[in-house]
XYZ file of C-alpha atoms in Angstrom:
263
model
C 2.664 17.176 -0.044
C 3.345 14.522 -2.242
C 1.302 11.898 -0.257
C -1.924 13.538 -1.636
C -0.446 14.022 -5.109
C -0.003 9.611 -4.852
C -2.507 7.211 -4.046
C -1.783 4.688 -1.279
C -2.025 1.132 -2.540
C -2.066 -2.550 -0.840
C -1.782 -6.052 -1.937
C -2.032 -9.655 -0.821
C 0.816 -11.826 -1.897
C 0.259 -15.878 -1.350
C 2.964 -18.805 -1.824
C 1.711 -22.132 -2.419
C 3.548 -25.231 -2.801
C 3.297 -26.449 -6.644
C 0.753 -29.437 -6.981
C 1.954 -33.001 -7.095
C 4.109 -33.393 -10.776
C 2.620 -30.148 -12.605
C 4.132 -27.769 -14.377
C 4.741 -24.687 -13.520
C 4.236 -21.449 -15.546
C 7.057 -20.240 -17.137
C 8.283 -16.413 -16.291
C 5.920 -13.856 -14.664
C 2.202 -13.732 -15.575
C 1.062 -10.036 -14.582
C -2.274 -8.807 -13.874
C -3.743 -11.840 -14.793
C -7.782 -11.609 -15.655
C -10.030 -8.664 -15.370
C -9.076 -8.418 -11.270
C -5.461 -8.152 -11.970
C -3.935 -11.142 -10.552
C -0.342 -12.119 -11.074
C 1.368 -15.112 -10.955
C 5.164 -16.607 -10.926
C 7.356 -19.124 -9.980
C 9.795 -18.496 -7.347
C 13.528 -19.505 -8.207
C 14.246 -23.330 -7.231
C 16.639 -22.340 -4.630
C 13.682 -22.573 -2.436
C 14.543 -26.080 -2.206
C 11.270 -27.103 -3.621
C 8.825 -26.027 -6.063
C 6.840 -22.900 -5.115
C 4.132 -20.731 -7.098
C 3.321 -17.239 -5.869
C 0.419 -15.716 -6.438
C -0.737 -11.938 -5.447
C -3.342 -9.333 -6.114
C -6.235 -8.266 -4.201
C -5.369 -4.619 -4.741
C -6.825 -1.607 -2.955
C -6.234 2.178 -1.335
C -4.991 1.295 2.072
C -7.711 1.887 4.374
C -10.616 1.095 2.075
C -11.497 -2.862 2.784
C -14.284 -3.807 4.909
C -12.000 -7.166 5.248
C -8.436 -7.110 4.760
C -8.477 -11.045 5.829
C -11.281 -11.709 3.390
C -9.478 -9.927 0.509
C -6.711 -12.494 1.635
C -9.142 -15.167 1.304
C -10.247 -14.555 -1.849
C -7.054 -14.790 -3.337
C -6.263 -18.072 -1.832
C -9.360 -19.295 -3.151
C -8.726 -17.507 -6.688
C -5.247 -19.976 -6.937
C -6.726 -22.984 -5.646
C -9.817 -22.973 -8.243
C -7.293 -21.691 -11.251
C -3.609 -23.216 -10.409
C -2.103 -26.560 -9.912
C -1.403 -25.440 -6.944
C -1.376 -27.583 -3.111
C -0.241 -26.565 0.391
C 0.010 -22.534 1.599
C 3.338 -21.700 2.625
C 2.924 -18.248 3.622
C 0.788 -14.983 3.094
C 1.624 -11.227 3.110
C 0.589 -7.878 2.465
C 2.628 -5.040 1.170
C 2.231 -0.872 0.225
C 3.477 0.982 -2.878
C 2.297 4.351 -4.298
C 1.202 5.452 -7.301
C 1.168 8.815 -8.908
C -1.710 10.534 -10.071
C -0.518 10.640 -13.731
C 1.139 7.333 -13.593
C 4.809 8.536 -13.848
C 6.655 8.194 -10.903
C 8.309 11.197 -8.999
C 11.895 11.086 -9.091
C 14.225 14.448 -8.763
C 15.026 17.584 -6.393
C 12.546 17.356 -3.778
C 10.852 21.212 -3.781
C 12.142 23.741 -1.349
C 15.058 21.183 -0.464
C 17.433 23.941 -1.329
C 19.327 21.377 -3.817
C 20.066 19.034 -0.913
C 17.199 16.888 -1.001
C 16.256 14.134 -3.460
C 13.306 11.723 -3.743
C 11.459 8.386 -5.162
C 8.152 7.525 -5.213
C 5.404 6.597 -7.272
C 6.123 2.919 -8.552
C 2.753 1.664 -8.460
C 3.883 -1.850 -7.603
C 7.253 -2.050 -9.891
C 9.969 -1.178 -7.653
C 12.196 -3.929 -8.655
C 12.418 -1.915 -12.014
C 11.498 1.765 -11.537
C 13.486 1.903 -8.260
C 17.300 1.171 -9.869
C 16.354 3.552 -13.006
C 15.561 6.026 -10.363
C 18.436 5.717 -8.674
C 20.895 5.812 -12.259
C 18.734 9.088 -12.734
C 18.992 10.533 -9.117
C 23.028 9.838 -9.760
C 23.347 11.491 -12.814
C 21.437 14.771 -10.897
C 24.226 14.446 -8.211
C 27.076 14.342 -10.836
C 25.796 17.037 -12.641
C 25.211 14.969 -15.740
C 23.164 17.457 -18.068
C 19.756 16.779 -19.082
C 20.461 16.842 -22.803
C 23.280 13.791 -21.877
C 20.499 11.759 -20.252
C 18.830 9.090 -22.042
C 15.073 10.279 -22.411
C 13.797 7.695 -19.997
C 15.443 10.048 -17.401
C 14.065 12.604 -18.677
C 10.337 10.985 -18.710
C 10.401 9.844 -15.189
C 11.492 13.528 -13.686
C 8.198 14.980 -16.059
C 5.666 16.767 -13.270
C 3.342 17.713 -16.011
C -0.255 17.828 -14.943
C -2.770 17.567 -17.890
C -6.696 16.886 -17.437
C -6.335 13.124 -16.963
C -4.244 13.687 -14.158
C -6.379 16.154 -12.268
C -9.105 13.827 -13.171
C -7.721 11.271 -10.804
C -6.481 13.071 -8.235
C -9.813 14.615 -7.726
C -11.209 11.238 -7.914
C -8.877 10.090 -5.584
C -9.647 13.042 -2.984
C -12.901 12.620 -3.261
C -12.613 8.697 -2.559
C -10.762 9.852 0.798
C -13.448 11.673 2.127
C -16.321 9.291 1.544
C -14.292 6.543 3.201
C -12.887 9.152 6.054
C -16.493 9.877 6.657
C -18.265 6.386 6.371
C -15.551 5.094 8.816
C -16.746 8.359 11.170
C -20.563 7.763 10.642
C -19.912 3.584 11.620
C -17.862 4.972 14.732
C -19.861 4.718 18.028
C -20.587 7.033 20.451
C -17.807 6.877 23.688
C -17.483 5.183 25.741
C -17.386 2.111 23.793
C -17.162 -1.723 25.018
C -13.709 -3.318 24.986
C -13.584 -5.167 21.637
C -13.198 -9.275 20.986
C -9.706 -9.956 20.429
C -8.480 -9.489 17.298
C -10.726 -6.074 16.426
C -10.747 -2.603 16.338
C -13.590 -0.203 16.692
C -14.216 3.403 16.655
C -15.290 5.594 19.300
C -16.208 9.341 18.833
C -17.309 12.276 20.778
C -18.463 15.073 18.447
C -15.960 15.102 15.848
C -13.212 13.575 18.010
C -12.223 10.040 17.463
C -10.208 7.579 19.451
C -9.708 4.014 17.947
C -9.733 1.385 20.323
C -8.849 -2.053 20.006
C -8.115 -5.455 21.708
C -5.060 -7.533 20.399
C -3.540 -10.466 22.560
C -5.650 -9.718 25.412
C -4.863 -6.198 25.956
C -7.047 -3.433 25.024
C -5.662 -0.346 24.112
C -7.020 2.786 22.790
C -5.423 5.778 20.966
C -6.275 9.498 19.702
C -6.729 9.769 16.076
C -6.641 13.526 13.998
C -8.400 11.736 11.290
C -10.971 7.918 11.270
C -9.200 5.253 10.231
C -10.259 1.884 10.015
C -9.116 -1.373 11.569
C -7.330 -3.553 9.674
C -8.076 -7.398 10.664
C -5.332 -9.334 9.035
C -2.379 -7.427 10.452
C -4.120 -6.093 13.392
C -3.263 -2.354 12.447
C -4.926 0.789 11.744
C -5.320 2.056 8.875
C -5.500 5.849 6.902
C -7.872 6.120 4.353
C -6.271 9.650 4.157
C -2.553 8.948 3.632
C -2.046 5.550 3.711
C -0.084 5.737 7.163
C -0.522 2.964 9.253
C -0.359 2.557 13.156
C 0.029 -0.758 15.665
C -2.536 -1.013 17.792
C -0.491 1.226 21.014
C -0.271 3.866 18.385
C 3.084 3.258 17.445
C 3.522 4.373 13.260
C 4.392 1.727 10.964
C 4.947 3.200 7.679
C 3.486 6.137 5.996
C 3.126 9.673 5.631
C 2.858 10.024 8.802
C 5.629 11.465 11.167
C 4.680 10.598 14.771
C 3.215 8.212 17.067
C -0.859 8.383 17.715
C -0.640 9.505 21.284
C -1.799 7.007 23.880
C -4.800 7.206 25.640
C -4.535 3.593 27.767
């Protein structure tokens, strides 16, 4: 159950080639600005001077555009950085805990055997090792008054009212995108889409999400709406934050199966 006590998250990361003889910034600039951009120069073993940029940050499931999101970033680092050519552009997922802290211990009911990490909210180059030195210490035995208290903060499942204030902000976010994406589905049988989208098709309160990638249409069964995702050509959970190929096949997520095929 811990995918509804997290939030789903996704971001847009851009890497431009540095402009003509500037400068680049030194270290990491984080959350740049009141849309929390960040920015930072990637090593010089890159053979040549490279600035990347990301941000764009959002539940997964919850853009109209994920390729306009894109696009506004872009367009953010070409009006604010020395910055020239685009190199590349991706999009990744991280989680983030209702009360900030991420999860990191005995994984309930796992009879001892089981132990977890989530919750990083975008800092798993940091959070992830000191989860890992904590999640060793469990398996050693190391006693909790031996741990440093930064082990002992990021195992702390307190809820207090700030917590349940965003979780049930956070629920209630799910269900008015769940059912916007089900009111903007339309009634089967649908059209084959243009290439490149995804649409919705319902009968009562049964969806199937069909889409046309490469040529070939496909459509699948889905328990719950999701929504198309136009930059990776995916569909999207506003739910879980699971995330499916276009044959049904499941990418990453909370999810444990395959959306079954329906041609």
């Amino acid at each position: 159950m811990y995918g509804f006590k997290t939030r789903a998250l996704r971001s847009w990361a851009i890497a431009f080639e540095m402009e003509g003889d500037a400068d680049a910034p030194g270290g990491m600039w984080s959350e740049v600005g009141a849309e929390g951009r960040s920015v930072v120069a990637a090593p010089s073993s890159f053979g040549r001077r490279v600035l990347i940029v990301t941000g764009a940050r959002h539940p997964v499931g919850s853009a109209r555009s994920e390729a306009a999101l894109a696009e506004e970033l872009a367009a953010w680092a070409r009006r604010t950085l020395p910055v020239g050519e685009e190199i590349t552009r991706w999009s990744g997922q991280d989680y983030q805990s209702h009360n900030l802290v991420p999860f990191v211990g005995g994984m309930p009911r796992g009879l001892g055997r089981l132990r977890f990490a989530t919750g990083y909210a975008g800092w798993g180059m940091t959070n992830a090792p000191a989860a890992a030195m904590r999640l060793t210490d469990e398996i050693r035995g190391v006693s909790r008054s031996d741990r440093p208290q930064w082990m002992r903060t990021i195992g702390t499942r307190l809820t207090v009212p700030a917590d349940l204030g965003r979780g049930i902000g956070e629920a209630a976010r799910r269900v008015q995108v769940s059912t916007d994406a089900l009111r903007s589905a339309l009634p089967a049988p649908v059209d084959a889409p243009a290439d490149g989208a995804g649409v919705l098709a319902r009968r009562g309160l049964r969806t199937a999400a069909v889409s046309t990638v490469d040529g070939r249409t496909r459509t699948v069964a889905t328990p719950a709406p999701l929504t198309w995702n136009d930059a990776e050509r995916s569909w999207d959970s506003p739910v879980d934050g699971s995330r499916f190929a276009p044959d049904g096949t499941r990418l990453e997520g909370a999810a444990s199966a395959d959306l079954r095929s329906m041609g």
